[in-house]
Coordinates of C-alpha atoms in Angstrom, one line a residue:
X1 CA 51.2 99.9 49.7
X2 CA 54.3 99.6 47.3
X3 CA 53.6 101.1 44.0
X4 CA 54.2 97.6 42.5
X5 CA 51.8 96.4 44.5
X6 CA 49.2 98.8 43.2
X7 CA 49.9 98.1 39.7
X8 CA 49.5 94.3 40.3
X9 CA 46.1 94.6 42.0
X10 CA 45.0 97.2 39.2
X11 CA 45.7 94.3 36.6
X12 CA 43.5 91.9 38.8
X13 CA 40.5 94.1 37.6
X14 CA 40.8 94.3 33.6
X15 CA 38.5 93.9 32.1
X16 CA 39.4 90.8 29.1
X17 CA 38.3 91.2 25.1
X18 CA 37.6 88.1 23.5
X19 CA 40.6 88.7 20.6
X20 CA 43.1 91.3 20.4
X21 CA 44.4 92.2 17.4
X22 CA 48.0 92.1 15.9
X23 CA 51.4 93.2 17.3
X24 CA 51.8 96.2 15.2
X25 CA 50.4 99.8 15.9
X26 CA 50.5 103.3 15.7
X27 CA 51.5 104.0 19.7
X28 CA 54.8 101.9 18.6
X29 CA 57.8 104.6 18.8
X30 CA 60.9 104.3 15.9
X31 CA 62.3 101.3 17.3
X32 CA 59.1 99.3 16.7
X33 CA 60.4 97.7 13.5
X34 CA 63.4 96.7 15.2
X35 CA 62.2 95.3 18.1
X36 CA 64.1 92.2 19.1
X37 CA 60.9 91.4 20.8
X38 CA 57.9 89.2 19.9
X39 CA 54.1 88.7 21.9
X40 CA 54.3 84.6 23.0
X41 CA 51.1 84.8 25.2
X42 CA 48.5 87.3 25.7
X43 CA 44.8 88.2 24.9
X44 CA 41.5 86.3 26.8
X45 CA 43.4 84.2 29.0
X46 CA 43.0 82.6 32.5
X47 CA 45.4 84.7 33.8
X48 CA 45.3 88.5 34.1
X49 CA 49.0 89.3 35.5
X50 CA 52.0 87.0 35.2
X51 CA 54.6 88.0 38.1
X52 CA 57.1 85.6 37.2
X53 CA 58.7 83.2 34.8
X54 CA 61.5 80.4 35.0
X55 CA 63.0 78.0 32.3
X56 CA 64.4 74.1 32.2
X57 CA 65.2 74.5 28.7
X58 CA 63.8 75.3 25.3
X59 CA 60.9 73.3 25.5
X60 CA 59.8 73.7 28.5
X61 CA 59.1 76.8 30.7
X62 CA 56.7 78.3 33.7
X63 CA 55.2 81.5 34.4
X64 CA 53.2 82.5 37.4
X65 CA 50.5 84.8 38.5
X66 CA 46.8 85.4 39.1
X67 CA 43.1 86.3 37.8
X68 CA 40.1 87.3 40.0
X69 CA 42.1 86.3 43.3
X70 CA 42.7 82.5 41.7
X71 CA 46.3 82.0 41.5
X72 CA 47.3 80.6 38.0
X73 CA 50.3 78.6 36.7
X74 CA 51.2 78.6 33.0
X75 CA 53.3 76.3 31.3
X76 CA 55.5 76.5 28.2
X77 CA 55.7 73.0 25.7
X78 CA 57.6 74.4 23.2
X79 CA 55.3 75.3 20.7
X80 CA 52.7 77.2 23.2
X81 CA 51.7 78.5 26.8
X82 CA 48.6 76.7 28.5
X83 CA 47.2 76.7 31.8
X84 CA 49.1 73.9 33.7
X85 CA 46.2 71.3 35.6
X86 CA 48.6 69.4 36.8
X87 CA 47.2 67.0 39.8
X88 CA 48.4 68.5 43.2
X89 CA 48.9 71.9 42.5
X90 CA 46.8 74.0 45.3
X91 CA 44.7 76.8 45.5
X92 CA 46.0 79.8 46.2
X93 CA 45.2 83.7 46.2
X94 CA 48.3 84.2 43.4
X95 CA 51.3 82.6 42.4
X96 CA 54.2 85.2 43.1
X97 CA 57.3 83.5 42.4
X98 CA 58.6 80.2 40.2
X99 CA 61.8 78.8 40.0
X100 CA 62.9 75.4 38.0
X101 CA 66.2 73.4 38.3
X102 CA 65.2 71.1 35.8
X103 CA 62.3 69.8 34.2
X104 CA 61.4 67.4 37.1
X105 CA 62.2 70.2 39.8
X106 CA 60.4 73.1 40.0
X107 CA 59.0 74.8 42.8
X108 CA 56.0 77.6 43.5
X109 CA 55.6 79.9 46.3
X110 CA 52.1 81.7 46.5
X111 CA 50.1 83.4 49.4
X112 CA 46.0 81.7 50.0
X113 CA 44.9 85.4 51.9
X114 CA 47.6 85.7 54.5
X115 CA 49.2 82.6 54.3
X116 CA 52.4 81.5 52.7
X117 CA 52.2 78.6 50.2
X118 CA 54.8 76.1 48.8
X119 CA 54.3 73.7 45.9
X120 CA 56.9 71.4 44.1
X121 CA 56.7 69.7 40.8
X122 CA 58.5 66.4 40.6
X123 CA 57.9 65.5 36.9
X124 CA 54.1 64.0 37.8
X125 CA 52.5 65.5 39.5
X126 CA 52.6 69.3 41.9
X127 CA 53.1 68.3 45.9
X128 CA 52.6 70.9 48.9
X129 CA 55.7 71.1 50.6
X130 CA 56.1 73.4 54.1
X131 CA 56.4 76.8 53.7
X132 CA 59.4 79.1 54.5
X133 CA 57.9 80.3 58.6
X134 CA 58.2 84.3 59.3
X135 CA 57.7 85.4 55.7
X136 CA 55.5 88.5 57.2
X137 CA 52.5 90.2 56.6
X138 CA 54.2 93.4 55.4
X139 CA 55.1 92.0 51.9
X140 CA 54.1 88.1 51.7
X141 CA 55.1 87.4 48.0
X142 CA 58.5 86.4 48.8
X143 CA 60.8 85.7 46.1
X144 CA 62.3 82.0 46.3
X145 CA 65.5 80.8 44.2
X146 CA 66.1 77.1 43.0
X147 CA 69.3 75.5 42.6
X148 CA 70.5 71.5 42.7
X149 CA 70.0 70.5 46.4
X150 CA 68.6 74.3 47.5
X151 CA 65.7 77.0 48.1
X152 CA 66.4 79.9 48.8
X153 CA 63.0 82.2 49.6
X154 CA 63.2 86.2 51.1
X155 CA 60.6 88.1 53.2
X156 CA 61.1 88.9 56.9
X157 CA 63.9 86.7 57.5
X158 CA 66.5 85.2 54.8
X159 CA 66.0 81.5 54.7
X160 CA 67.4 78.0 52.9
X161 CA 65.6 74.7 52.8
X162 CA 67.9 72.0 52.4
X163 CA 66.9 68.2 52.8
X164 CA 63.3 69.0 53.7
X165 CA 64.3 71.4 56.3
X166 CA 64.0 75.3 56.7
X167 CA 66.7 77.5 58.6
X168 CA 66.2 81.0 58.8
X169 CA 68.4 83.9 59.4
X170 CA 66.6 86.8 61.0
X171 CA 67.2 90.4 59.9
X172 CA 66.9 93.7 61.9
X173 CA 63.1 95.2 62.6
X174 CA 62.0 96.8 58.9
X175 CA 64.1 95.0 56.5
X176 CA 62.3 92.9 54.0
X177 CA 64.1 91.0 51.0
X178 CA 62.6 91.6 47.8
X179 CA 64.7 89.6 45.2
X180 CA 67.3 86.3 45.5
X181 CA 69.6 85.1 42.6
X182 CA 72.3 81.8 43.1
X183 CA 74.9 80.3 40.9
X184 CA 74.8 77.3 43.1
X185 CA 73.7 76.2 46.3
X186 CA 76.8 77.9 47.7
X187 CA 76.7 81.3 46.3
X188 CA 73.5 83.4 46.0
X189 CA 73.0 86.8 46.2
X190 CA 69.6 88.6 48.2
X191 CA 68.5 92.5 48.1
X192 CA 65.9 94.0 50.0
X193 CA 65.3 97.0 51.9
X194 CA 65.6 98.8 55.1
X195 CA 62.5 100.4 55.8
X196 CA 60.5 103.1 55.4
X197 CA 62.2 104.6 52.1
X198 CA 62.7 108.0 52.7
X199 CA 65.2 107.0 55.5
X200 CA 65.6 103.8 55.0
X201 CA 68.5 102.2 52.8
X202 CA 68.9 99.1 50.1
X203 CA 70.5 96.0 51.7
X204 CA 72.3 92.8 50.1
X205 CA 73.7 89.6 51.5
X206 CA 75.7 86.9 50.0
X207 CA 75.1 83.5 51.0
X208 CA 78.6 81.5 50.8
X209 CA 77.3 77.9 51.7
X210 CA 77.4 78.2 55.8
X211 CA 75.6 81.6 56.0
X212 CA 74.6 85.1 55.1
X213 CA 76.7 88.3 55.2
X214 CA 75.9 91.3 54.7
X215 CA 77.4 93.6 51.9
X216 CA 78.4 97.3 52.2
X217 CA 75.2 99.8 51.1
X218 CA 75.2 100.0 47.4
X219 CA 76.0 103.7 46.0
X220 CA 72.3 104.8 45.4
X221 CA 69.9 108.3 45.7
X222 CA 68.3 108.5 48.8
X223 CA 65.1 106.8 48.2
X224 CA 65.9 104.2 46.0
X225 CA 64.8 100.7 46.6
X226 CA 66.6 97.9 44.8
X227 CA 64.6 95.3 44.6
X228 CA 65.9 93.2 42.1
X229 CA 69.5 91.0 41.7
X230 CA 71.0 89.2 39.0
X231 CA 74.2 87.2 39.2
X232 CA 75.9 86.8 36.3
X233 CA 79.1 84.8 37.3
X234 CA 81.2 84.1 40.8
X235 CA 81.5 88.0 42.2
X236 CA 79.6 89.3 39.0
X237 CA 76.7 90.6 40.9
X238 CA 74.2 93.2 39.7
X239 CA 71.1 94.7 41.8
X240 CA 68.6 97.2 40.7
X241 CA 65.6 99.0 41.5
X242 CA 64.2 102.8 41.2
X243 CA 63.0 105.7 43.2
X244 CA 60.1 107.7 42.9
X245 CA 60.5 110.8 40.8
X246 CA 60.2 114.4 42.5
X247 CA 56.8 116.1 41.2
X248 CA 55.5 112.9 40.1
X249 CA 57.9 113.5 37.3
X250 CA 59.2 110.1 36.2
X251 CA 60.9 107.2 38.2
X252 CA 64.7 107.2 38.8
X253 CA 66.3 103.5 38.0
X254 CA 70.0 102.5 39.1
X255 CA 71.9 99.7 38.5
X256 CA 75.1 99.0 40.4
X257 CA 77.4 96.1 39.9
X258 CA 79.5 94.2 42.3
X259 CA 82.9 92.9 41.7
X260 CA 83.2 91.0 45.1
X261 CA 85.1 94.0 46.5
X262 CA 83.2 97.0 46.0
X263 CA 80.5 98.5 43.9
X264 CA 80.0 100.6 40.7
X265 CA 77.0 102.7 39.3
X266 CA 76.3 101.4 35.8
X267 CA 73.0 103.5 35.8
X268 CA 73.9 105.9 33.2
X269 CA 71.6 106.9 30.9
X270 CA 69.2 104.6 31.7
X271 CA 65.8 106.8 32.4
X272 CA 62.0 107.0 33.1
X273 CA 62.1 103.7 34.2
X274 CA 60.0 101.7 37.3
X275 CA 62.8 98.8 36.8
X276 CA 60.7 95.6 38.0
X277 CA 63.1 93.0 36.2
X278 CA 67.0 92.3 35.6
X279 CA 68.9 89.7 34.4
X280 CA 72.4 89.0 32.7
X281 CA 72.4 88.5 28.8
X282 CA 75.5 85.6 29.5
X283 CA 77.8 88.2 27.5
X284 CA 79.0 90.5 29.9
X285 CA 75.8 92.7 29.5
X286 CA 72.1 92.8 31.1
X287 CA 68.3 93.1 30.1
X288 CA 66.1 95.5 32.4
X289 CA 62.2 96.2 31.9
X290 CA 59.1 97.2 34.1
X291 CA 57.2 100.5 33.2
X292 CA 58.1 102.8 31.2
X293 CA 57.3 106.8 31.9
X294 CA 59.0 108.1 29.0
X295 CA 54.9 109.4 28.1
X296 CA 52.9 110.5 31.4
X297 CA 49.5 109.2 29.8
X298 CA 50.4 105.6 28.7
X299 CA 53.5 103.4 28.9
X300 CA 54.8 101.4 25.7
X301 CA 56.1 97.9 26.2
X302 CA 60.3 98.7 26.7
X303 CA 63.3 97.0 27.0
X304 CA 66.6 98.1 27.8
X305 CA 70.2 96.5 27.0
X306 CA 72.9 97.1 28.7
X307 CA 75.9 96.0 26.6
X308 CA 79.2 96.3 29.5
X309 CA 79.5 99.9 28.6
X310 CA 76.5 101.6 27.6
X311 CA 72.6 101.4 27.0
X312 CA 70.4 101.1 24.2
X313 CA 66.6 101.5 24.5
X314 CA 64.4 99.1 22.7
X315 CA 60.9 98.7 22.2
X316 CA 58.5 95.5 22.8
X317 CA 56.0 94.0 20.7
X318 CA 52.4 95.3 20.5
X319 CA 49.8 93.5 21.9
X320 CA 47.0 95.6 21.1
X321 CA 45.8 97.3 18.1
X322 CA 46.3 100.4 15.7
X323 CA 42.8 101.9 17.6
X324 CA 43.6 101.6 21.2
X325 CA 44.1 104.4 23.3
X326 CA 46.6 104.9 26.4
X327 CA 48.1 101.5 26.5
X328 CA 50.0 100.5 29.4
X329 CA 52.3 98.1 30.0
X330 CA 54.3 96.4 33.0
X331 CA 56.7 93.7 33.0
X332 CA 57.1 92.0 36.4
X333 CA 60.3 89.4 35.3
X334 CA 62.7 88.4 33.3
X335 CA 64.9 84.9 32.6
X336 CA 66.8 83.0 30.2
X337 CA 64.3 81.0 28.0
X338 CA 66.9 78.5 26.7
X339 CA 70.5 78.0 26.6
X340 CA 70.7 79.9 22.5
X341 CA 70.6 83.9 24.0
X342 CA 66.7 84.2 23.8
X343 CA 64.8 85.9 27.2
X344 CA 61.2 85.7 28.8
X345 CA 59.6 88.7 29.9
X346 CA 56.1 88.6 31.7
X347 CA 53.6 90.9 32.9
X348 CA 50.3 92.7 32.0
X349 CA 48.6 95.1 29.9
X350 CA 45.9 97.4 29.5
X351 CA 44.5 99.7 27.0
X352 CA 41.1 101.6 25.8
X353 CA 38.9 100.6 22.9
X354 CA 37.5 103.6 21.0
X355 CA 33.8 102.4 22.6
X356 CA 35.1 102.8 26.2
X357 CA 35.4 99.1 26.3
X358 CA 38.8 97.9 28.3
X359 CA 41.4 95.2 26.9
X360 CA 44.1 93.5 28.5
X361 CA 45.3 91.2 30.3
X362 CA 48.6 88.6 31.2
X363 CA 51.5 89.0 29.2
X364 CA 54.6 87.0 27.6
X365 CA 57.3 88.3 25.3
X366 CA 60.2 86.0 24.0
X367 CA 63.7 88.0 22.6
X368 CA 64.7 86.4 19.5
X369 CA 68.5 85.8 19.0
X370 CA 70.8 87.9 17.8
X371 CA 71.0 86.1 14.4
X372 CA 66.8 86.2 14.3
X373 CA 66.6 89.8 14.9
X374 CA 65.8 92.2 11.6

């Protein structure tokens, strides 16, 4: 099992407190005051891991996940997060990935045990819509991508759903797409992996309207699985991941970029990372979270900007206390909240009360704007 997948099914568990307390504490390192960062959701909540998030504007918003093997969908108004009970939605085991067009467009892929599942929201009401076929056992929450007149979904096979209809394009034995960004419904980007790791290899394709190509093998470490793309503009195309650190030291991120001709490693000083989450700022730079292993015994809520040149490390909000102990925290996703520069990030955290009790739960952090920030 992928080490993501442990750390989802570990958030399953927690263990919820009925209130948390405020967003400052004494695990916050320097940057704490200066945090760009601010806790939208978290605490008791019907959901105990959020895996992914998607916007159709500043008032309204979805994030995905699951509590107690109940797949739960959240939704965003503006002024708070809520459970969304929407008529039609079905059950599943978890939501793993959303993705909105607009804010009569949205679309849900989940997993009900081994079984793929496909909702879409049409402004009323949530309808089940056929699933992508072949999305395989070996790693079944595939990530989908929405655009105007397209779905894009990953897995086993790279496929497009167009009109009501699925075609798939099927890859070699072992390779399994983890991540899928599109400008449009002619121009998306996939990344995945050739299996197992150790001698195995990262993989993208471009999808140019008519098919799927595959790109040259990003510059990477041996071991490194990049699981994650962001496109930021026409052959502006960024993928990341991590590998696992020798020793159990800490994890190794990259980050390379492609220009539509070849690829760069931006990695630079960006450490300590497992990168679960990417996506472009809309001025020539990026945002990357996940877990941070700066500290073996706990992991701080982190953020880290990448400006076109170089990166700067920034801390999260709290969502626990000044009395916790060994708080963790994961971020699964990131996306554009609204149109103004601000950013979702969703996940999970746990931590210790000085009784023994455990708190935690699902996660969301908005990114104020640059003007908002202290």
């Amino acid at each position: 099992m992928h080490r993501r997948q442990l750390l989802r099914t570990a958030a399953t568990s927690l263990t919820l407190a009925a209130t948390l307390l405020a967003t400052t504490g004494a695990a916050a390192n320097e940057s704490t005051a200066q945090t760009r960062w601010e806790i939208s959701f978290s605490g008791n909540s019907p959901i105990a891991s959020v895996y992914s998030v998607t916007s159709a504007g500043e008032n309204t918003a979805w994030a995905a996940g699951s509590k107690d093997t109940r797949g739960v969908v959240l939704r965003w108004d503006g002024a708070g997060w809520s459970e969304d009970t929407t008529p039609g939605l079905p059950r599943v085991w978890q939501w793993s990935s959303v993705s909105a067009v607009a804010e009569d467009d949205v679309w849900a892929f989940g997993t009900l045990v081994r079984d793929p599942v496909l909702a879409h929201y049409d402004g009323t009401r949530w309808n089940t819509a056929p699933a992508p076929p072949f999305v395989g056992d070996s790693w079944p929450n595939a990530p989908i991508k929405a655009v105007p007149g397209r779905l894009f979904a990953g897995g086993e096979a790279l496929h497009t759903y167009t009109d009501g209809v699925w075609s798939a394009t099927a890859l070699p034995e072992q390779v399994v797409i983890r991540d899928i960004d599109a400008l449009g419904p002619d121009d998306a980007y996939a990344t995945g992996m050739r299996y197992p790791v150790t001698t195995g290899h990262p993989v993208v394709h471009h999808w140019d309207g008519t098919g799927w190509t595959q790109l040259p093998t990003p510059p990477v470490p041996a071991g490194t699985e990049l699981d994650h793309v962001t496109v930021a503009g026409p052959d502006d195309v960024y993928v990341a991941g991590y590998a696992e650190g020798e020793d159990a030291g800490p994890a190794v991120p990259a980050v390379v970029h492609w220009d539509g001709s070849s690829w760069r490693d931006i990695t630079g000083s960006l450490s300590s990372l497992y990168l679960n989450a990417i996506t472009a700022d809309g001025h020539g730079g990026l945002w990357v979270t996940g877990m941070d292993q700066t500290e073996p015994a706990f992991a701080e809520p982190v953020f880290w900007h990448y400006d076109g040149t170089a990166w700067t490390k920034e801390a999260g909000a709290l969502a626990t206390g000044t009395d916790v102990r060994w708080p963790s925290y994961t971020f699964h996703d990131l996306a554009p909240a609204d149109d103004t520069g601000t950013f979702w990030a969703v996940g999970d955290f746990s931590a210790y009360l000085p009784d023994g009790d455990e708190v935690g739960g699902g996660l969301i952090q908005r990114s104020r704007t640059a003007s908002e920030a202290p």
